[in-house]
Amino acid sequence: MATYNFREAIVTHFAEPGGFALLGSYLIGTWMFKLMPASYYSLEGGVQWQHVLSQLVVTDIVQTLAHYAEHKVNATFYKYSHKPHHRFINPRWADAYNGSCADTIFMILIPLVICANSVHCNVWSYMAFGTLYSSYLTMIHSEFSHFFDPLFRTLGIGTAGDHHVHHRTFVWNYGHIFTYWDRLLGTYKSPYDVKVFSKEM
């Protein structure tokens, strides 16, 4: 397991301007200026899990395509947008939102906007989705495996090992929450098939 100062990791995780500052500004701005669809302001009912799942699916499809595009479409755009995040070839959880503002806009904010305008849900479902989504982006960057990884991998849910394959090789596993889209694109590779890899994964 990687060794690092936990306090430094916490500070890094929350202080990165391309991460929480930009994402927080989007969340606060769209909410306060009522830029979300009307249903998002509804307090009626509780968490509707079918809407949470729909949000995860839609966001992950768009994010996967955006991620693939950042790597493949234009080398100059990649250099200034996503490449700063790829300096972490064996990332830790605190590196999840450590990248550039352009990367956050293209690969997180745009998918969130598309999702919000595609899946109309209440505020409770939106908060449940946001909690799961943000936590999972952090978890897949963690530097160790989890006891539930074999089950998740069987169900087509991405794991830290799957995402570390991407950080190690740059050409596989563009998805974050699910592996279905990579399997359809022919870009999925299991961590078991990567020879140069962290033993903890």
Short mmCIF file of C-alpha atoms in Angstrom, two decimals, residues 75-171:
data_model
loop_
_atom_site.label_atom_id
_atom_site.label_comp_id
_atom_site.label_asym_id
_atom_site.label_seq_id
_atom_site.Cartn_x
_atom_site.Cartn_y
_atom_site.Cartn_z
CA ALA A 75 -3.66 15.51 -28.65
CA THR A 76 -3.40 19.19 -27.72
CA PHE A 77 -6.71 19.16 -25.86
CA TYR A 78 -5.66 15.97 -24.05
CA LYS A 79 -2.35 17.56 -23.04
CA TYR A 80 -4.03 20.46 -21.27
CA SER A 81 -7.21 18.75 -20.06
CA HIS A 82 -6.83 15.12 -19.01
CA LYS A 83 -3.09 14.49 -19.11
CA PRO A 84 -2.45 16.34 -15.78
CA HIS A 85 -4.59 13.67 -14.06
CA HIS A 86 -2.52 10.91 -15.65
CA ARG A 87 0.62 11.87 -13.80
CA PHE A 88 -0.81 9.48 -11.20
CA ILE A 89 0.05 6.07 -12.65
CA ASN A 90 -0.76 4.38 -9.34
CA PRO A 91 -3.31 6.80 -7.86
CA ARG A 92 -4.53 7.04 -4.30
CA TRP A 93 -8.08 7.97 -3.26
CA ALA A 94 -7.03 11.59 -2.67
CA ASP A 95 -6.08 11.96 -6.36
CA ALA A 96 -9.62 11.36 -7.64
CA TYR A 97 -10.42 15.03 -8.30
CA ASN A 98 -6.85 16.15 -8.88
CA GLY A 99 -6.68 17.30 -12.49
CA SER A 100 -7.42 20.37 -14.56
CA CYS A 101 -10.47 22.62 -14.72
CA ALA A 102 -10.97 21.67 -18.37
CA ASP A 103 -11.02 18.00 -17.41
CA THR A 104 -13.62 18.58 -14.70
CA ILE A 105 -15.83 20.58 -17.06
CA PHE A 106 -15.62 18.13 -19.95
CA MET A 107 -15.73 14.84 -18.04
CA ILE A 108 -17.82 15.64 -14.96
CA LEU A 109 -19.88 18.82 -15.36
CA ILE A 110 -21.11 18.25 -18.92
CA PRO A 111 -22.22 14.67 -18.10
CA LEU A 112 -24.01 16.01 -15.01
CA VAL A 113 -25.84 18.65 -17.07
CA ILE A 114 -26.90 16.08 -19.67
CA CYS A 115 -28.03 13.71 -16.93
CA ALA A 116 -30.05 16.38 -15.10
CA ASN A 117 -31.90 17.20 -18.30
CA SER A 118 -32.46 13.53 -19.17
CA VAL A 119 -33.51 12.05 -15.83
CA HIS A 120 -36.10 14.12 -13.95
CA CYS A 121 -36.13 13.16 -10.28
CA ASN A 122 -36.80 14.71 -6.88
CA VAL A 123 -34.21 16.31 -4.62
CA TRP A 124 -33.79 13.20 -2.46
CA SER A 125 -32.93 11.00 -5.43
CA TYR A 126 -30.56 13.71 -6.71
CA MET A 127 -28.76 13.83 -3.38
CA ALA A 128 -28.53 10.04 -3.18
CA PHE A 129 -27.10 9.93 -6.70
CA GLY A 130 -24.60 12.69 -5.95
CA THR A 131 -23.43 10.97 -2.79
CA LEU A 132 -22.94 7.61 -4.52
CA TYR A 133 -21.38 9.12 -7.64
CA SER A 134 -18.83 11.36 -5.89
CA SER A 135 -17.93 8.66 -3.37
CA TYR A 136 -17.47 6.06 -6.09
CA LEU A 137 -15.19 8.30 -8.15
CA THR A 138 -13.05 8.57 -5.04
CA MET A 139 -13.17 4.86 -4.28
CA ILE A 140 -12.05 3.70 -7.73
CA HIS A 141 -8.90 5.77 -7.29
CA SER A 142 -8.08 4.11 -3.96
CA GLU A 143 -4.76 2.33 -3.72
CA PHE A 144 -6.08 -0.99 -2.45
CA SER A 145 -8.72 -3.53 -3.38
CA HIS A 146 -12.00 -4.06 -1.53
CA PHE A 147 -13.62 -7.27 -0.30
CA PHE A 148 -16.61 -6.73 -2.62
CA ASP A 149 -14.53 -6.27 -5.80
CA PRO A 150 -15.04 -9.82 -7.17
CA LEU A 151 -18.82 -9.48 -6.83
CA PHE A 152 -18.84 -5.99 -8.34
CA ARG A 153 -16.68 -7.11 -11.25
CA THR A 154 -19.09 -10.00 -11.91
CA LEU A 155 -22.02 -7.55 -11.92
CA GLY A 156 -20.25 -5.19 -14.34
CA ILE A 157 -19.55 -2.54 -11.73
CA GLY A 158 -16.12 -0.93 -11.97
CA THR A 159 -13.54 -1.43 -9.22
CA ALA A 160 -10.39 0.31 -8.09
CA GLY A 161 -8.44 -2.42 -9.89
CA ASP A 162 -10.29 -1.75 -13.14
CA HIS A 163 -9.58 1.97 -12.95
CA HIS A 164 -5.95 1.44 -12.00
CA VAL A 165 -5.60 -0.48 -15.27
CA HIS A 166 -6.51 2.76 -17.03
CA HIS A 167 -4.02 4.83 -15.05
CA ARG A 168 -1.28 2.26 -15.69
CA THR A 169 -1.91 1.66 -19.40
CA PHE A 170 -3.89 4.77 -20.59
CA VAL A 171 -5.67 2.77 -23.33
#
